[in-house]
Amino acid sequence: AATGAATAIAYVSDGIAQYATGGISSLASIVNDGAINIAAVAYATGTAGANATATAMGAEQDANGGTASFVQGSDGTFAVTARPNASATGGTASANADAEGLQQDVAGGLALFDNAGLFDVAAVAYATGSSAVANAHALGHDLNEGESFEIDWVNQEGGTFEVSADATAFGSAYATAVGVSASVFGQTTLYATAPAQLSGSIVNDGTFSVLAHANGSGTSGAIATGIVLNSGVNTMEVTNTGTFNVEASTAAGGPAT
């Protein structure tokens, strides 16, 4: 905006969306040996405030009791980026970034992930002004169900799975990054009809990296989480034979966990 407040919104709801409704025989499948790049970029510049929001969702697979499968070869690249930039000479500048790589909903079926290439999810928020705040949130792989389900997850030797959230502001900056989040909460909230169970395995033979960095001239906060498994019953095995790195960092002595 030449004068006044400016607002910019960039939103990618799904770079790829798959819905299969055949029950146990349903298959939602992505096979990538090339380059898939999904990005939301927003720039806002104002004299009385600026608000930039960028949201990017890479791929969503709904298998409805069947199998959701994501397979990427060694030549494949799957990259999801959310990048807002807000600048204000007066008022408040606010930048909000939200990036999610893959969401699989299998409703009691099988969620399969096999990566031998580069799987990259990045949320980068930047805000500058007399008063500024930046928020960045990145989630690599999301599995959230109301029924027990199985996970077959592997990052192959030579494969890279990386999730990063970076927030910078001349004011307050907050960053949150999560690698893999899987949860099952049962078939009903009224009473237990079946155990809320996660089964299967997560194996990292390559490079697994989750980074959260917040750089604020005032308040900073960063949270990085590698793998979250939330269920009533958990029979999963998590194995690492590669490089597993989870790091949270802040400037000016803010909390990092």
Coordinates of C-alpha atoms in Angstrom, one line a residue:
A1 CA 0.0 0.0 0.0
A2 CA 1.4 3.4 -0.9
T3 CA -0.3 4.8 2.2
G4 CA -2.2 3.2 5.1
A5 CA -2.3 -0.4 6.1
A6 CA -1.4 -3.3 3.8
T7 CA -2.6 -6.9 3.8
A8 CA -1.2 -9.8 1.8
I9 CA -2.5 -13.4 1.9
A10 CA -1.1 -16.4 0.0
Y11 CA -2.9 -19.7 0.5
V12 CA -2.3 -23.1 -1.1
S13 CA -4.9 -25.4 0.4
D14 CA -3.5 -28.6 -1.3
G15 CA -0.8 -28.9 -3.8
I16 CA -2.1 -32.5 -4.3
A17 CA -5.4 -33.9 -2.9
Q18 CA -6.4 -37.5 -3.1
Y19 CA -9.7 -39.1 -1.9
A20 CA -10.4 -42.8 -2.1
T21 CA -13.7 -44.3 -0.9
G22 CA -13.5 -48.0 -1.5
G23 CA -13.1 -49.1 2.1
I24 CA -10.3 -51.5 2.9
S25 CA -9.4 -51.8 -0.8
S26 CA -9.0 -48.0 -1.2
L27 CA -5.6 -46.7 -2.3
A28 CA -4.4 -43.1 -2.4
S29 CA -0.9 -43.2 -3.9
I30 CA 1.8 -40.6 -4.7
V31 CA 5.0 -41.7 -6.4
N32 CA 7.6 -39.0 -7.1
D33 CA 10.9 -39.3 -9.0
G34 CA 10.9 -35.7 -10.1
A35 CA 10.4 -32.3 -8.5
I36 CA 7.3 -31.2 -6.7
N37 CA 7.5 -27.6 -5.4
I38 CA 4.6 -26.0 -3.5
A39 CA 5.0 -22.5 -2.2
A40 CA 2.9 -19.7 -0.7
V41 CA 4.6 -16.3 -0.7
A42 CA 3.1 -13.0 0.6
Y43 CA 4.6 -9.5 0.8
A44 CA 2.9 -6.6 2.6
T45 CA 4.3 -3.1 2.9
G46 CA 2.4 -0.3 4.5
T47 CA 2.7 3.0 6.3
A48 CA 0.1 2.3 9.0
G49 CA 0.6 -1.4 9.5
A50 CA 1.3 -4.5 7.4
N51 CA 0.0 -8.0 7.7
A52 CA 1.4 -10.9 5.6
T53 CA 0.1 -14.4 5.9
A54 CA 1.3 -17.4 3.9
T55 CA -0.1 -20.9 4.2
A56 CA 1.1 -23.9 2.2
M57 CA -0.3 -27.5 2.3
G58 CA 1.7 -29.9 0.3
A59 CA -0.4 -33.1 -0.2
E60 CA -3.4 -34.6 1.5
Q61 CA -4.4 -38.2 1.1
D62 CA -7.7 -39.6 2.4
A63 CA -7.9 -43.4 2.1
N64 CA -11.0 -44.1 4.3
G65 CA -10.0 -47.5 5.7
G66 CA -7.6 -48.4 3.0
T67 CA -4.0 -47.4 2.2
A68 CA -2.4 -43.9 1.8
S69 CA 1.0 -44.3 0.2
F70 CA 3.7 -41.7 -0.4
V71 CA 6.8 -43.0 -2.2
Q72 CA 9.7 -40.9 -3.3
G73 CA 12.8 -42.1 -5.1
S74 CA 16.3 -41.0 -4.8
D75 CA 15.9 -38.5 -7.6
G76 CA 12.8 -37.0 -6.1
T77 CA 12.3 -33.6 -4.4
F78 CA 9.1 -32.7 -2.5
A79 CA 9.3 -29.1 -1.2
V80 CA 6.7 -27.1 0.6
T81 CA 7.4 -23.5 1.6
A82 CA 5.4 -20.7 3.3
R83 CA 7.1 -17.3 3.2
P84 CA 5.5 -14.1 4.4
N85 CA 7.2 -10.8 4.6
A86 CA 5.6 -7.7 6.4
S87 CA 7.1 -4.3 6.5
A88 CA 5.5 -1.2 8.1
T89 CA 6.9 2.3 8.6
G90 CA 4.1 3.0 11.1
G91 CA 1.8 0.8 13.0
T92 CA 2.4 -3.0 13.6
A93 CA 4.0 -5.4 11.1
S94 CA 2.8 -9.0 11.4
A95 CA 4.1 -12.0 9.4
N96 CA 2.5 -15.5 9.9
A97 CA 3.8 -18.6 8.1
D98 CA 2.3 -22.1 8.2
A99 CA 3.7 -24.9 6.2
E100 CA 2.6 -28.6 6.2
G101 CA 4.1 -31.3 4.0
L102 CA 1.9 -34.4 4.0
Q103 CA -1.3 -35.2 5.7
Q104 CA -2.6 -38.8 5.6
D105 CA -6.0 -39.9 6.9
V106 CA -6.6 -43.6 6.6
A107 CA -9.5 -44.2 9.0
G108 CA -8.3 -47.5 10.4
G109 CA -6.1 -48.4 7.5
L110 CA -2.4 -48.1 6.6
A111 CA -0.3 -45.0 6.3
L112 CA 2.8 -45.6 4.2
F113 CA 5.7 -43.2 3.8
D114 CA 8.9 -44.2 2.0
N115 CA 11.5 -41.5 1.1
A116 CA 14.8 -41.9 -0.6
G117 CA 15.1 -38.3 -1.9
L118 CA 14.6 -34.8 -0.4
F119 CA 11.4 -34.1 1.6
D120 CA 11.6 -30.5 2.8
V121 CA 9.0 -28.3 4.6
A122 CA 9.9 -24.8 5.5
A123 CA 8.0 -21.9 7.2
V124 CA 9.9 -18.6 7.1
A125 CA 8.4 -15.4 8.5
Y126 CA 9.9 -12.0 8.5
A127 CA 8.5 -8.7 10.0
T128 CA 10.0 -5.3 10.3
G129 CA 8.7 -2.1 11.7
S130 CA 8.5 0.0 14.9
S131 CA 6.4 -2.8 16.3
A132 CA 6.7 -6.2 14.7
V133 CA 5.8 -9.9 15.3
A134 CA 6.7 -13.0 13.3
N135 CA 5.2 -16.5 13.7
A136 CA 6.4 -19.5 11.9
H137 CA 5.0 -23.0 12.1
A138 CA 6.1 -26.1 10.1
L139 CA 4.8 -29.7 10.2
G140 CA 6.4 -32.4 8.1
H141 CA 4.0 -35.4 8.3
D142 CA 0.6 -35.3 10.0
L143 CA -1.4 -38.4 10.8
N144 CA -4.5 -37.8 12.9
E145 CA -7.3 -40.4 13.2
G146 CA -10.4 -41.3 15.1
E147 CA -9.7 -45.0 14.6
S148 CA -6.7 -47.3 15.3
F149 CA -4.4 -47.4 12.3
E150 CA -1.0 -48.7 11.2
I151 CA 2.1 -46.7 10.1
D152 CA 4.8 -48.0 7.9
W153 CA 7.3 -45.0 7.7
V154 CA 10.9 -45.1 6.5
N155 CA 13.5 -42.5 5.5
Q156 CA 15.9 -44.4 3.4
E157 CA 19.7 -44.3 3.5
G158 CA 20.6 -41.3 1.4
G159 CA 17.2 -39.7 2.0
T160 CA 16.7 -36.4 3.7
F161 CA 13.6 -35.5 5.7
E162 CA 13.8 -31.9 7.0
V163 CA 11.3 -29.5 8.6
S164 CA 12.3 -26.0 9.6
A165 CA 10.5 -22.9 11.1
D166 CA 12.3 -19.6 11.0
A167 CA 10.8 -16.4 12.5
T168 CA 12.6 -13.1 12.4
A169 CA 11.2 -9.8 13.7
F170 CA 12.2 -6.4 15.0
G171 CA 10.0 -7.2 17.9
S172 CA 8.6 -10.6 18.9
A173 CA 9.4 -13.9 17.0
Y174 CA 8.0 -17.4 17.6
A175 CA 8.9 -20.6 15.8
T176 CA 7.5 -24.1 16.1
A177 CA 8.6 -27.1 14.1
V178 CA 7.4 -30.8 14.2
G179 CA 8.7 -33.6 12.1
V180 CA 6.1 -36.4 12.4
S181 CA 2.9 -36.2 14.4
A182 CA 0.7 -39.2 14.8
S183 CA -2.4 -39.5 17.0
V184 CA -5.5 -41.6 17.4
F185 CA -8.2 -40.6 19.8
G186 CA -10.7 -43.5 19.6
Q187 CA -14.0 -44.0 17.7
T188 CA -16.1 -41.9 20.0
T189 CA -15.7 -39.2 22.7
L190 CA -18.6 -40.6 24.7
Y191 CA -17.3 -44.0 25.7
A192 CA -14.6 -46.5 24.7
T193 CA -15.7 -48.9 21.9
A194 CA -12.2 -49.9 20.8
P195 CA -8.6 -49.2 21.9
A196 CA -7.1 -46.1 20.4
Q197 CA -4.0 -47.9 19.0
L198 CA -1.0 -46.9 16.9
S199 CA 0.9 -49.8 15.4
G200 CA 3.7 -50.2 12.9
S201 CA 7.1 -48.6 12.7
I202 CA 9.1 -45.5 12.1
V203 CA 12.7 -46.0 10.7
N204 CA 15.3 -43.4 9.9
D205 CA 18.3 -44.7 7.9
G206 CA 19.0 -41.3 6.4
T207 CA 19.0 -37.7 7.6
F208 CA 16.1 -36.6 9.8
S209 CA 16.2 -32.9 10.8
V210 CA 13.8 -30.6 12.6
L211 CA 14.8 -27.0 13.3
A212 CA 13.0 -24.1 15.0
H213 CA 14.7 -20.7 15.1
A214 CA 13.3 -17.5 16.4
N215 CA 15.2 -14.2 16.2
G216 CA 13.3 -11.3 17.8
S217 CA 14.8 -8.0 19.0
G218 CA 12.4 -8.3 21.9
T219 CA 10.8 -11.6 22.8
S220 CA 11.7 -14.9 21.2
G221 CA 10.5 -18.4 21.6
A222 CA 11.2 -21.7 19.7
I223 CA 9.9 -25.2 20.0
A224 CA 11.2 -28.2 18.0
T225 CA 9.8 -31.7 18.2
G226 CA 11.1 -34.7 16.2
I227 CA 8.4 -37.3 16.5
V228 CA 5.1 -37.2 18.5
L229 CA 3.0 -40.4 19.0
N230 CA -0.2 -40.0 20.9
S231 CA -2.6 -42.9 21.5
G232 CA -4.2 -45.0 24.2
V233 CA -2.2 -48.1 23.1
N234 CA 1.1 -47.9 21.3
T235 CA 2.9 -50.9 19.8
M236 CA 5.1 -49.0 17.4
E237 CA 8.8 -49.3 17.1
V238 CA 11.0 -46.2 16.3
T239 CA 14.5 -47.0 15.0
N240 CA 17.3 -44.7 14.0
T241 CA 20.5 -45.8 12.2
G242 CA 21.1 -42.5 10.4
T243 CA 21.4 -38.9 11.6
F244 CA 18.6 -37.6 13.8
N245 CA 18.8 -33.9 14.6
V246 CA 16.2 -31.8 16.5
E247 CA 17.2 -28.3 17.4
A248 CA 15.5 -25.2 18.8
S249 CA 17.3 -21.9 19.1
T250 CA 16.4 -18.3 20.0
A251 CA 18.1 -14.9 20.1
A252 CA 18.2 -12.6 23.1
G253 CA 17.9 -15.4 25.6
G254 CA 14.3 -16.5 24.8
P255 CA 13.0 -20.0 25.7
A256 CA 14.0 -22.8 23.4
T257 CA 12.7 -26.3 23.9

